[in-house]
């Protein structure tokens, strides 16, 4: 609906999901209120107005994720969907809120979409929302692995979709510093299989991020951001890929030492 959405407040305002007025220009970004003066005779709420939606059950919003026709609100204690009513786009005067699941999200960076399905990292596994139902895609396959990941590390896990291979990649650390990613869990949405990868990690060489490259879809691949040792006791930030199958190209490509 061409709006900016905001959430993440604490206390009594935690259940509020704020939305801006319909975007006309960049000055609309922070207008989270009605155009008409509430104290005037003409105070009707307009479809294009800003404001907020209250979801009373929400304890803490972790992430907001837009889809084609709705906004997914991922909180620690559940997941909700904000949308327009039947066959309608969201407006300040016409919307509905539906609870999707009681299984919440624990990582603000652990949300992605692949082929119309929204995936997110929860306390007990990776969950998938196909537009109708939410189901745990890792419970039966890697349940034992999941239970040993420290909560603080799980809260920093990344989810990256790979459209070329129809896979979802969770990059995380299963022990030690949550910033030093040394594990990857890969879900194949076509055959429903799950497998894991491990990477060597120490205080001088470790993965700090991952993303899907923006090349044409047949050439897309997961790229990893890694800190590697450099000269003069400095470190270099580099980007690496799985070009050779065994990650043998894990060497710095660019960027200055720091």
Tab-separated table of C-alpha atoms in Angstrom:
chain	number	residue	atom	x	y	z
A	1	UNK	CA	0.000	0.000	0.000
A	2	UNK	CA	3.033	2.315	-0.508
A	3	UNK	CA	3.613	3.007	3.161
A	4	UNK	CA	6.391	2.766	5.705
A	5	UNK	CA	5.767	0.475	8.658
A	6	UNK	CA	7.387	0.677	12.092
A	7	UNK	CA	7.326	-1.522	15.214
A	8	UNK	CA	9.535	-2.690	18.056
A	9	UNK	CA	8.542	-0.444	20.936
A	10	UNK	CA	8.452	-1.887	24.440
A	11	UNK	CA	6.071	-1.649	27.355
A	12	UNK	CA	2.472	-0.639	26.758
A	13	UNK	CA	3.230	0.387	23.164
A	14	UNK	CA	4.735	-2.988	22.177
A	15	UNK	CA	1.474	-4.184	20.529
A	16	UNK	CA	1.379	-1.156	18.202
A	17	UNK	CA	2.325	-1.503	14.536
A	18	UNK	CA	2.691	2.012	13.102
A	19	UNK	CA	2.124	2.927	9.456
A	20	UNK	CA	2.792	6.133	7.558
A	21	UNK	CA	0.429	8.008	5.312
A	22	UNK	CA	0.295	6.730	1.739
A	23	UNK	CA	3.585	7.755	0.181
A	24	UNK	CA	3.402	10.855	-2.036
A	25	UNK	CA	7.008	11.931	-1.468
A	26	UNK	CA	9.739	11.367	1.107
A	27	UNK	CA	8.043	13.826	3.465
A	28	UNK	CA	5.317	11.242	4.078
A	29	UNK	CA	7.675	8.804	5.798
A	30	UNK	CA	7.236	10.098	9.345
A	31	UNK	CA	3.591	11.147	9.100
A	32	UNK	CA	2.007	8.499	11.299
A	33	UNK	CA	-1.215	10.421	11.833
A	34	UNK	CA	-4.430	11.579	10.177
A	35	UNK	CA	-4.519	14.467	7.738
A	36	UNK	CA	-7.715	15.885	9.230
A	37	UNK	CA	-7.611	17.576	12.620
A	38	UNK	CA	-9.349	15.237	15.127
A	39	UNK	CA	-10.735	18.274	16.982
A	40	UNK	CA	-12.334	19.861	13.906
A	41	UNK	CA	-15.800	19.291	12.510
A	42	UNK	CA	-14.317	17.357	9.592
A	43	UNK	CA	-12.285	14.709	11.376
A	44	UNK	CA	-13.047	11.562	9.389
A	45	UNK	CA	-10.172	9.133	8.975
A	46	UNK	CA	-9.059	8.914	5.348
A	47	UNK	CA	-7.938	5.753	3.556
A	48	UNK	CA	-4.541	7.344	2.973
A	49	UNK	CA	-4.007	8.388	6.607
A	50	UNK	CA	-1.229	7.192	8.860
A	51	UNK	CA	-1.777	5.615	12.266
A	52	UNK	CA	-1.217	2.333	14.027
A	53	UNK	CA	-2.711	-1.133	14.330
A	54	UNK	CA	-2.966	-2.690	17.781
A	55	UNK	CA	-2.434	-6.427	18.208
A	56	UNK	CA	-3.142	-6.913	21.945
A	57	UNK	CA	-1.423	-10.301	22.258
A	58	UNK	CA	1.952	-9.112	20.950
A	59	UNK	CA	4.667	-8.935	23.620
A	60	UNK	CA	7.626	-7.851	21.465
A	61	UNK	CA	7.847	-7.448	17.690
A	62	UNK	CA	10.993	-9.039	16.247
A	63	UNK	CA	10.498	-8.314	12.548
A	64	UNK	CA	8.050	-6.972	9.970
A	65	UNK	CA	8.030	-8.741	6.614
A	66	UNK	CA	6.046	-7.500	3.585
A	67	UNK	CA	4.525	-9.949	1.131
A	68	UNK	CA	2.598	-9.367	-2.085
A	69	UNK	CA	-0.690	-8.442	-0.396
A	70	UNK	CA	-0.041	-8.263	3.351
A	71	UNK	CA	2.378	-7.479	6.151
A	72	UNK	CA	3.620	-10.334	8.329
A	73	UNK	CA	4.202	-9.305	11.957
A	74	UNK	CA	6.693	-11.650	13.620
A	75	UNK	CA	6.744	-11.365	17.391
A	76	UNK	CA	8.417	-13.437	20.083
A	77	UNK	CA	5.098	-14.981	21.086
A	78	UNK	CA	3.452	-15.496	17.695
A	79	UNK	CA	2.953	-14.387	14.110
A	80	UNK	CA	0.146	-12.238	12.669
A	81	UNK	CA	-0.873	-10.962	9.248
A	82	UNK	CA	-2.174	-7.454	8.526
A	83	UNK	CA	-4.013	-7.059	5.226
A	84	UNK	CA	-6.940	-5.409	3.545
A	85	UNK	CA	-10.313	-7.093	3.668
A	86	UNK	CA	-11.370	-9.576	0.987
A	87	UNK	CA	-9.929	-8.567	-2.414
A	88	UNK	CA	-8.843	-5.188	-1.085
A	89	UNK	CA	-5.547	-3.484	-0.326
A	90	UNK	CA	-4.737	-2.214	3.165
A	91	UNK	CA	-6.022	1.239	4.054
A	92	UNK	CA	-6.368	3.176	7.307
A	93	UNK	CA	-10.118	2.615	7.177
A	94	UNK	CA	-10.247	-0.959	5.911
A	95	UNK	CA	-7.985	-3.715	7.207
A	96	UNK	CA	-7.990	-6.966	9.123
A	97	UNK	CA	-5.582	-8.765	11.457
A	98	UNK	CA	-5.292	-12.554	11.458
A	99	UNK	CA	-3.230	-14.684	13.808
A	100	UNK	CA	-1.088	-17.116	11.846
A	101	UNK	CA	0.746	-19.023	14.549
A	102	UNK	CA	1.534	-19.178	18.256
A	103	UNK	CA	5.120	-20.132	17.404
A	104	UNK	CA	7.052	-16.875	17.404
A	105	UNK	CA	10.210	-15.613	15.752
A	106	UNK	CA	13.504	-15.135	17.614
A	107	UNK	CA	15.785	-13.520	14.995
A	108	UNK	CA	15.148	-10.213	13.233
A	109	UNK	CA	17.556	-11.341	10.488
A	110	UNK	CA	16.121	-14.831	10.340
A	111	UNK	CA	13.186	-14.144	7.989
A	112	UNK	CA	13.012	-14.633	4.222
A	113	UNK	CA	10.686	-15.554	1.365
A	114	UNK	CA	11.184	-18.235	-1.266
A	115	UNK	CA	8.633	-19.002	-3.998
A	116	UNK	CA	5.808	-17.347	-2.081
A	117	UNK	CA	6.549	-19.105	1.218
A	118	UNK	CA	7.735	-17.085	4.233
A	119	UNK	CA	10.365	-18.775	6.415
A	120	UNK	CA	11.459	-17.677	9.879
A	121	UNK	CA	13.686	-18.835	12.735
A	122	UNK	CA	11.756	-19.843	15.839
A	123	UNK	CA	12.623	-21.283	19.229
A	124	UNK	CA	12.087	-24.876	18.098
A	125	UNK	CA	13.122	-24.762	14.450
A	126	UNK	CA	12.661	-23.050	11.107
A	127	UNK	CA	8.995	-22.422	10.348
A	128	UNK	CA	7.332	-22.010	6.965
A	129	UNK	CA	4.128	-20.090	6.228
A	130	UNK	CA	2.590	-21.015	2.875
A	131	UNK	CA	-0.255	-18.504	3.032
A	132	UNK	CA	-2.572	-20.830	4.930
A	133	UNK	CA	-0.654	-22.890	7.475
A	134	UNK	CA	2.565	-22.700	9.497
A	135	UNK	CA	4.683	-25.806	9.930
A	136	UNK	CA	8.087	-26.654	11.403
A	137	UNK	CA	10.327	-27.828	8.558
A	138	UNK	CA	13.280	-28.916	10.740
A	139	UNK	CA	11.647	-30.555	13.755
A	140	UNK	CA	11.936	-34.152	12.539
A	141	UNK	CA	15.281	-33.848	10.755
A	142	UNK	CA	17.513	-31.713	12.991
A	143	UNK	CA	15.635	-31.447	16.267
A	144	UNK	CA	18.644	-32.625	18.243
A	145	UNK	CA	20.951	-30.064	16.645
A	146	UNK	CA	18.518	-27.260	17.360
A	147	UNK	CA	18.343	-27.887	21.115
A	148	UNK	CA	22.075	-27.239	21.630
A	149	UNK	CA	22.173	-23.847	19.890
A	150	UNK	CA	22.381	-21.153	22.612
A	151	UNK	CA	19.390	-18.761	22.554
A	152	UNK	CA	21.706	-15.759	22.091
A	153	UNK	CA	23.237	-17.384	18.988
A	154	UNK	CA	19.837	-18.354	17.613
A	155	UNK	CA	18.712	-14.728	17.944
A	156	UNK	CA	21.488	-13.702	15.520
A	157	UNK	CA	20.945	-16.449	12.924
A	158	UNK	CA	20.575	-15.393	9.279
A	159	UNK	CA	18.127	-16.821	6.741
A	160	UNK	CA	19.050	-16.430	3.065
A	161	UNK	CA	16.910	-17.743	0.159
A	162	UNK	CA	18.498	-19.220	-2.963
A	163	UNK	CA	15.994	-18.924	-5.820
A	164	UNK	CA	18.203	-20.819	-8.232
A	165	UNK	CA	18.396	-23.982	-6.135
A	166	UNK	CA	15.076	-23.508	-4.278
A	167	UNK	CA	16.916	-23.710	-0.960
A	168	UNK	CA	16.830	-21.750	2.288
A	169	UNK	CA	20.125	-21.286	4.132
A	170	UNK	CA	20.422	-20.622	7.858
A	171	UNK	CA	23.890	-19.372	8.811
A	172	UNK	CA	24.651	-19.416	12.532
A	173	UNK	CA	27.104	-20.198	15.310
A	174	UNK	CA	26.367	-23.199	17.492
A	175	UNK	CA	28.799	-22.256	20.253
A	176	UNK	CA	31.106	-19.450	21.371
A	177	UNK	CA	30.688	-15.983	19.912
A	178	UNK	CA	27.412	-15.545	18.045
A	179	UNK	CA	29.212	-13.177	15.655
A	180	UNK	CA	31.500	-15.962	14.407
A	181	UNK	CA	29.266	-18.049	12.125
A	182	UNK	CA	30.596	-21.572	11.720
A	183	UNK	CA	27.525	-23.605	10.756
A	184	UNK	CA	24.985	-23.638	7.951
A	185	UNK	CA	21.676	-25.467	7.809
A	186	UNK	CA	20.246	-25.876	4.299
A	187	UNK	CA	16.621	-26.748	3.514
A	188	UNK	CA	15.678	-27.907	0.015
A	189	UNK	CA	12.073	-26.884	-0.619
A	190	UNK	CA	11.683	-29.238	-3.591
A	191	UNK	CA	12.555	-32.553	-1.921
A	192	UNK	CA	12.045	-31.365	1.697
A	193	UNK	CA	15.530	-32.488	2.725
A	194	UNK	CA	17.686	-30.769	5.336
A	195	UNK	CA	21.458	-30.982	5.618
A	196	UNK	CA	24.204	-29.114	7.446
A	197	UNK	CA	27.594	-27.613	6.629
A	198	UNK	CA	30.462	-26.718	8.969
A	199	UNK	CA	33.213	-24.143	8.485
A	200	UNK	CA	36.482	-23.722	10.300
A	201	UNK	CA	36.365	-20.684	12.539
A	202	UNK	CA	38.794	-19.040	14.930
A	203	UNK	CA	39.496	-15.558	16.241
A	204	UNK	CA	41.300	-14.556	13.046
A	205	UNK	CA	39.089	-16.053	10.316
A	206	UNK	CA	35.309	-16.320	10.514
A	207	UNK	CA	32.058	-15.656	8.648
A	208	UNK	CA	30.081	-12.583	9.721
A	209	UNK	CA	27.294	-12.505	7.127
A	210	UNK	CA	25.693	-14.021	4.022
A	211	UNK	CA	23.500	-12.838	1.160
A	212	UNK	CA	22.158	-13.837	-2.253
A	213	UNK	CA	24.033	-12.287	-5.164
A	214	UNK	CA	22.050	-10.069	-7.560
A	215	UNK	CA	23.178	-11.593	-10.838
A	216	UNK	CA	20.754	-13.309	-13.226
A	217	UNK	CA	18.817	-16.055	-11.502
A	218	UNK	CA	20.703	-18.895	-13.208
A	219	UNK	CA	23.941	-17.472	-11.828
A	220	UNK	CA	22.705	-16.505	-8.370
A	221	UNK	CA	24.540	-18.024	-5.433
A	222	UNK	CA	25.029	-17.524	-1.729
A	223	UNK	CA	27.933	-15.201	-0.934
A	224	UNK	CA	29.594	-15.148	2.465
A	225	UNK	CA	31.161	-12.141	4.162
A	226	UNK	CA	34.259	-13.254	6.034
A	227	UNK	CA	36.959	-11.685	8.193
A	228	UNK	CA	40.422	-12.974	7.317
A	229	UNK	CA	43.903	-12.221	8.680
A	230	UNK	CA	45.953	-9.542	6.954
A	231	UNK	CA	49.314	-7.917	7.440
A	232	UNK	CA	50.374	-5.755	10.397
A	233	UNK	CA	47.978	-7.547	12.764
A	234	UNK	CA	44.973	-6.143	10.859
A	235	UNK	CA	42.042	-8.023	9.372
A	236	UNK	CA	40.454	-7.852	5.938
A	237	UNK	CA	36.763	-8.093	5.107
A	238	UNK	CA	36.173	-10.257	2.048
A	239	UNK	CA	33.319	-11.851	0.107
A	240	UNK	CA	33.444	-15.542	-0.769
A	241	UNK	CA	31.309	-18.035	-2.653
A	242	UNK	CA	30.980	-21.783	-3.095
A	243	UNK	CA	32.248	-21.597	-6.683
A	244	UNK	CA	34.518	-24.620	-6.380
A	245	UNK	CA	32.185	-26.814	-4.349
A	246	UNK	CA	34.578	-27.099	-1.407
A	247	UNK	CA	34.765	-23.389	-0.567
A	248	UNK	CA	38.385	-23.361	-1.743
A	249	UNK	CA	37.985	-19.749	-2.861
A	250	UNK	CA	37.755	-18.518	0.731
A	251	UNK	CA	40.232	-15.750	0.221
A	252	UNK	CA	39.905	-11.984	0.271
A	253	UNK	CA	38.475	-10.379	-2.866
A	254	UNK	CA	38.419	-6.727	-1.909
A	255	UNK	CA	38.112	-4.022	0.763
A	256	UNK	CA	40.725	-2.463	3.020
A	257	UNK	CA	42.067	-3.895	6.223
A	258	UNK	CA	40.661	-2.615	9.487
